Amino acid sequence: MLAVGATVFTGDRWPYAWMAADLILFAVRFLLMRECERTRKRGGTGPLAGLMAAGGSWSVIFGLGCYGCVVSGDMALAVLAALNVAGVVGVVSSRNAATPRYAIFVMLAVSLPFLVGALLSPAPGMSIVGFQVPFYVAGVIIVLLQNHAINARMIRAELDNRDLAIKDALTGLPNRIFLQEKLRGMCSELAAPAANGGRPFAVLSMDLDGFKHVNDRFGHAVGDMLLRKVAERLKRAFRPGIWSFASAVTNS
């Protein structure tokens, strides 16, 4: 809509190039997002780098378009550009807190061309707006970094709680809860919809013969030590993709 407004107010040709580039990037990002979604369902990540590159390209084009709006000298167009820049910077600071460097690049790519355009604009008073932009963007970047730190702490706490729930405190091996979840996931791949592409698997069950005798004769402290040694040997004996699915033995 901002590009359409630039076409109406300026009568120049550059807004048409802006709209064409925007439509092309929209199509590219739509296709990349669909591919990421399909890959995610298969357990992969998809072309995330391409998706971020398309988003970064959009921010550069958007910033250049806002520059053209401001230097045109039309006050209504300059106000629309300012509102759009502020909106993009505000949304990016909240939605992209998980990727702060990428978010900072997008915010700078959008706001710096507007800043230069405001300083060069023939409209009266726009230079004051230009001087205000760095303070606004710096404040939003500080909020972004604070949100990133909060999100990182929450994710770490969630992962720690997850480890406490699915790992045996004595041996560090995954416990029965994790084993049941993993078995459900692997069995679902063998269900009717995935029968042709499902991956078969095998389950190996192990037991420590005479373990109760160790507890009875030497005490539970020695039994715990034995379990830790067994867990260490299991980790060394199996490759990571296998032993991480093992269910921990318990000292009973």
CSV table of C-alpha atoms in Angstrom, one decimal:
chain,number,residue,atom,x,y,z
A,1,MET,CA,0.0,0.0,0.0
A,2,LEU,CA,2.9,2.4,0.7
A,3,ALA,CA,4.3,1.7,-2.8
A,4,VAL,CA,0.8,2.3,-4.3
A,5,GLY,CA,0.7,5.6,-2.5
A,6,ALA,CA,4.1,6.5,-3.8
A,7,THR,CA,2.9,5.8,-7.3
A,8,VAL,CA,-0.1,8.1,-6.8
A,9,PHE,CA,1.7,10.9,-5.1
A,10,THR,CA,4.9,11.0,-7.1
A,11,GLY,CA,3.9,9.9,-10.5
A,12,ASP,CA,7.4,8.3,-10.9
A,13,ARG,CA,8.3,4.8,-12.1
A,14,TRP,CA,10.4,3.6,-9.2
A,15,PRO,CA,7.4,2.6,-7.1
A,16,TYR,CA,6.4,0.1,-9.8
A,17,ALA,CA,9.8,-1.6,-9.5
A,18,TRP,CA,9.3,-1.6,-5.7
A,19,MET,CA,5.9,-3.4,-6.1
A,20,ALA,CA,7.3,-5.9,-8.6
A,21,ALA,CA,10.2,-6.8,-6.2
A,22,ASP,CA,7.8,-7.1,-3.3
A,23,LEU,CA,5.5,-9.4,-5.2
A,24,ILE,CA,8.4,-11.6,-6.3
A,25,LEU,CA,9.8,-11.8,-2.7
A,26,PHE,CA,6.3,-12.6,-1.4
A,27,ALA,CA,6.1,-15.6,-3.8
A,28,VAL,CA,9.6,-16.7,-2.9
A,29,ARG,CA,9.0,-16.5,0.8
A,30,PHE,CA,5.6,-18.3,0.5
A,31,LEU,CA,7.2,-21.2,-1.3
A,32,LEU,CA,10.1,-21.4,1.1
A,33,MET,CA,7.8,-21.4,4.1
A,34,ARG,CA,5.8,-24.2,2.6
A,35,GLU,CA,9.0,-26.2,2.0
A,36,CYS,CA,10.1,-25.5,5.6
A,37,GLU,CA,6.7,-26.8,6.9
A,38,ARG,CA,6.9,-30.0,4.8
A,39,THR,CA,10.5,-30.6,5.9
A,40,ARG,CA,9.6,-30.0,9.6
A,41,LYS,CA,6.9,-32.7,9.4
A,42,ARG,CA,9.7,-35.1,8.2
A,43,GLY,CA,11.9,-34.1,11.1
A,44,GLY,CA,14.2,-31.7,9.2
A,45,THR,CA,14.7,-28.0,9.3
A,46,GLY,CA,14.2,-27.0,5.6
A,47,PRO,CA,15.7,-24.0,3.8
A,48,LEU,CA,15.7,-21.6,6.8
A,49,ALA,CA,18.8,-19.8,5.5
A,50,GLY,CA,17.0,-19.0,2.2
A,51,LEU,CA,13.9,-17.9,4.1
A,52,MET,CA,16.0,-15.5,6.2
A,53,ALA,CA,17.9,-14.2,3.1
A,54,ALA,CA,14.5,-13.5,1.4
A,55,GLY,CA,13.4,-11.6,4.5
A,56,GLY,CA,16.6,-9.6,4.6
A,57,SER,CA,16.3,-8.8,0.9
A,58,TRP,CA,12.7,-7.6,1.6
A,59,SER,CA,13.9,-5.3,4.4
A,60,VAL,CA,16.5,-3.7,2.1
A,61,ILE,CA,14.0,-3.1,-0.6
A,62,PHE,CA,11.5,-1.7,1.9
A,63,GLY,CA,14.0,0.6,3.3
A,64,LEU,CA,15.0,2.0,-0.1
A,65,GLY,CA,11.3,2.5,-0.9
A,66,CYS,CA,10.8,4.4,2.3
A,67,TYR,CA,13.9,6.5,1.4
A,68,GLY,CA,12.2,7.4,-1.9
A,69,CYS,CA,9.0,8.3,-0.1
A,70,VAL,CA,10.7,10.7,2.3
A,71,VAL,CA,12.9,12.5,-0.3
A,72,SER,CA,9.9,13.0,-2.6
A,73,GLY,CA,9.0,16.0,-0.4
A,74,ASP,CA,5.4,15.0,-0.1
A,75,MET,CA,4.5,15.3,3.6
A,76,ALA,CA,1.6,12.7,3.6
A,77,LEU,CA,3.9,10.1,1.9
A,78,ALA,CA,6.7,10.9,4.5
A,79,VAL,CA,4.2,10.3,7.3
A,80,LEU,CA,3.1,7.0,5.8
A,81,ALA,CA,6.7,5.9,5.4
A,82,ALA,CA,7.5,6.9,9.1
A,83,LEU,CA,4.5,4.9,10.3
A,84,ASN,CA,5.5,1.8,8.3
A,85,VAL,CA,9.1,2.0,9.4
A,86,ALA,CA,8.0,2.3,13.1
A,87,GLY,CA,5.6,-0.6,12.6
A,88,VAL,CA,8.2,-2.9,11.0
A,89,VAL,CA,10.8,-2.1,13.7
A,90,GLY,CA,8.3,-2.7,16.5
A,91,VAL,CA,7.1,-6.0,15.1
A,92,VAL,CA,10.6,-7.3,14.4
A,93,SER,CA,11.7,-6.5,17.9
A,94,SER,CA,9.0,-8.8,19.3
A,95,ARG,CA,8.7,-11.5,16.7
A,96,ASN,CA,12.4,-12.0,16.0
A,97,ALA,CA,13.7,-11.9,19.6
A,98,ALA,CA,15.1,-15.5,19.1
A,99,THR,CA,17.4,-14.3,16.3
A,100,PRO,CA,18.7,-10.9,17.6
A,101,ARG,CA,21.5,-10.4,15.0
A,102,TYR,CA,19.1,-11.0,12.1
A,103,ALA,CA,16.5,-8.8,13.7
A,104,ILE,CA,19.0,-5.9,14.2
A,105,PHE,CA,20.0,-6.2,10.6
A,106,VAL,CA,16.3,-6.0,9.4
A,107,MET,CA,15.7,-3.0,11.7
A,108,LEU,CA,18.8,-1.1,10.5
A,109,ALA,CA,18.0,-2.0,6.8
A,110,VAL,CA,14.6,-0.5,7.2
A,111,SER,CA,15.4,2.5,9.3
A,112,LEU,CA,18.7,3.8,8.0
A,113,PRO,CA,17.5,4.6,4.5
A,114,PHE,CA,14.6,6.5,6.1
A,115,LEU,CA,17.0,8.3,8.4
A,116,VAL,CA,19.1,9.5,5.4
A,117,GLY,CA,16.0,10.4,3.5
A,118,ALA,CA,14.6,12.4,6.4
A,119,LEU,CA,17.9,14.4,6.7
A,120,LEU,CA,17.9,15.1,2.9
A,121,SER,CA,14.2,15.7,2.6
A,122,PRO,CA,13.1,19.2,1.3
A,123,ALA,CA,10.0,19.1,3.5
A,124,PRO,CA,10.3,21.4,6.5
A,125,GLY,CA,11.0,19.8,9.9
A,126,MET,CA,11.9,16.4,8.5
A,127,SER,CA,15.5,16.7,9.6
A,128,ILE,CA,14.3,16.8,13.2
A,129,VAL,CA,12.6,13.5,12.6
A,130,GLY,CA,15.8,12.1,11.1
A,131,PHE,CA,17.7,13.0,14.3
A,132,GLN,CA,15.1,11.2,16.4
A,133,VAL,CA,15.3,7.9,14.5
A,134,PRO,CA,18.6,6.7,16.0
A,135,PHE,CA,17.3,7.1,19.5
A,136,TYR,CA,14.1,5.2,18.7
A,137,VAL,CA,16.0,2.4,17.0
A,138,ALA,CA,18.6,2.1,19.7
A,139,GLY,CA,15.8,1.9,22.4
A,140,VAL,CA,14.0,-0.9,20.4
A,141,ILE,CA,17.3,-2.8,20.0
A,142,ILE,CA,17.8,-2.7,23.8
A,143,VAL,CA,14.3,-4.1,24.3
A,144,LEU,CA,15.0,-6.8,21.7
A,145,LEU,CA,18.2,-7.9,23.5
A,146,GLN,CA,16.4,-8.0,26.8
A,147,ASN,CA,13.6,-10.1,25.3
A,148,HIS,CA,16.2,-12.4,23.8
A,149,ALA,CA,17.9,-12.9,27.2
A,150,ILE,CA,14.5,-13.6,28.8
A,151,ASN,CA,13.6,-16.1,26.1
A,152,ALA,CA,17.0,-17.8,26.4
A,153,ARG,CA,16.6,-18.2,30.2
A,154,MET,CA,13.1,-19.6,29.7
A,155,ILE,CA,14.3,-22.1,27.1
A,156,ARG,CA,17.2,-23.2,29.3
A,157,ALA,CA,14.9,-23.7,32.2
A,158,GLU,CA,12.4,-25.7,30.1
A,159,LEU,CA,15.2,-27.9,28.8
A,160,ASP,CA,16.5,-28.4,32.4
A,161,ASN,CA,13.0,-29.4,33.6
A,162,ARG,CA,12.7,-31.7,30.6
A,163,ASP,CA,16.0,-33.4,31.5
A,164,LEU,CA,14.8,-33.8,35.1
A,165,ALA,CA,11.6,-35.5,33.9
A,166,ILE,CA,13.1,-37.9,31.3
A,167,LYS,CA,16.6,-38.7,32.7
A,168,ASP,CA,17.5,-41.0,35.6
A,169,ALA,CA,19.2,-38.9,38.3
A,170,LEU,CA,21.6,-41.6,39.2
A,171,THR,CA,23.0,-42.8,35.8
A,172,GLY,CA,22.1,-39.9,33.5
A,173,LEU,CA,20.4,-42.3,31.1
A,174,PRO,CA,16.9,-41.6,29.8
A,175,ASN,CA,14.3,-43.1,32.0
A,176,ARG,CA,11.1,-45.1,31.4
A,177,ILE,CA,9.1,-41.9,30.6
A,178,PHE,CA,11.5,-41.1,27.7
A,179,LEU,CA,11.5,-44.7,26.6
A,180,GLN,CA,7.7,-44.8,26.4
A,181,GLU,CA,7.6,-41.5,24.4
A,182,LYS,CA,10.3,-42.7,22.0
A,183,LEU,CA,8.5,-46.0,21.5
A,184,ARG,CA,5.2,-44.3,20.8
A,185,GLY,CA,6.9,-42.1,18.2
A,186,MET,CA,8.7,-44.9,16.5
A,187,CYS,CA,5.5,-47.1,16.5
A,188,SER,CA,3.5,-44.3,14.9
A,189,GLU,CA,5.9,-44.4,11.9
A,190,LEU,CA,4.8,-48.0,11.5
A,191,ALA,CA,1.1,-47.1,11.4
A,192,ALA,CA,-1.0,-47.5,8.3
A,193,PRO,CA,-0.5,-44.0,6.8
A,194,ALA,CA,3.3,-44.4,7.1
A,195,ALA,CA,3.6,-48.2,6.4
A,196,ASN,CA,5.4,-47.7,3.1
A,197,GLY,CA,7.8,-45.1,4.4
A,198,GLY,CA,8.1,-46.2,8.0
A,199,ARG,CA,11.4,-47.1,9.6
A,200,PRO,CA,11.6,-50.5,11.3
A,201,PHE,CA,13.4,-50.7,14.7
A,202,ALA,CA,14.5,-53.3,17.2
A,203,VAL,CA,14.4,-53.3,21.0
A,204,LEU,CA,17.2,-54.8,23.1
A,205,SER,CA,16.3,-55.6,26.7
A,206,MET,CA,19.2,-56.1,29.2
A,207,ASP,CA,19.2,-57.2,32.9
A,208,LEU,CA,21.9,-57.3,35.5
A,209,ASP,CA,22.0,-60.8,36.9
A,210,GLY,CA,22.7,-61.0,40.6
A,211,PHE,CA,22.3,-57.3,41.2
A,212,LYS,CA,20.0,-57.8,44.2
A,213,HIS,CA,22.8,-59.8,45.8
A,214,VAL,CA,25.1,-56.8,45.5
A,215,ASN,CA,22.6,-54.6,47.2
A,216,ASP,CA,22.0,-57.1,50.0
A,217,ARG,CA,25.7,-57.8,50.7
A,218,PHE,CA,27.4,-54.5,50.1
A,219,GLY,CA,24.6,-52.0,50.5
A,220,HIS,CA,22.8,-49.6,48.2
A,221,ALA,CA,25.8,-47.2,48.0
A,222,VAL,CA,27.8,-49.9,46.2
A,223,GLY,CA,24.8,-50.8,44.1
A,224,ASP,CA,24.5,-47.2,43.0
A,225,MET,CA,28.2,-47.2,42.1
A,226,LEU,CA,27.7,-50.4,40.0
A,227,LEU,CA,24.8,-48.9,38.2
A,228,ARG,CA,26.8,-45.7,37.3
A,229,LYS,CA,29.7,-47.9,36.0
A,230,VAL,CA,27.3,-50.0,33.9
A,231,ALA,CA,25.8,-46.8,32.5
A,232,GLU,CA,29.2,-45.5,31.6
A,233,ARG,CA,30.0,-48.7,29.7
A,234,LEU,CA,26.7,-48.6,27.9
A,235,LYS,CA,27.5,-45.1,26.7
A,236,ARG,CA,30.9,-46.1,25.4
A,237,ALA,CA,29.7,-49.3,23.8
A,238,PHE,CA,26.8,-47.9,21.7
A,239,ARG,CA,27.0,-45.1,19.2
A,240,PRO,CA,25.1,-41.9,20.3
A,241,GLY,CA,22.1,-42.5,18.2
A,242,ILE,CA,21.4,-45.8,20.0
A,243,TRP,CA,22.4,-45.4,23.7
A,244,SER,CA,20.5,-42.1,24.0
A,245,PHE,CA,17.3,-44.1,23.5
A,246,ALA,CA,18.2,-46.6,26.3
A,247,SER,CA,16.0,-46.7,29.4
A,248,ALA,CA,18.0,-46.4,32.6
A,249,VAL,CA,18.3,-49.3,35.0
A,250,THR,CA,17.1,-48.6,38.5
A,251,ASN,CA,18.5,-49.7,41.9
A,252,SER,CA,15.6,-51.7,43.3
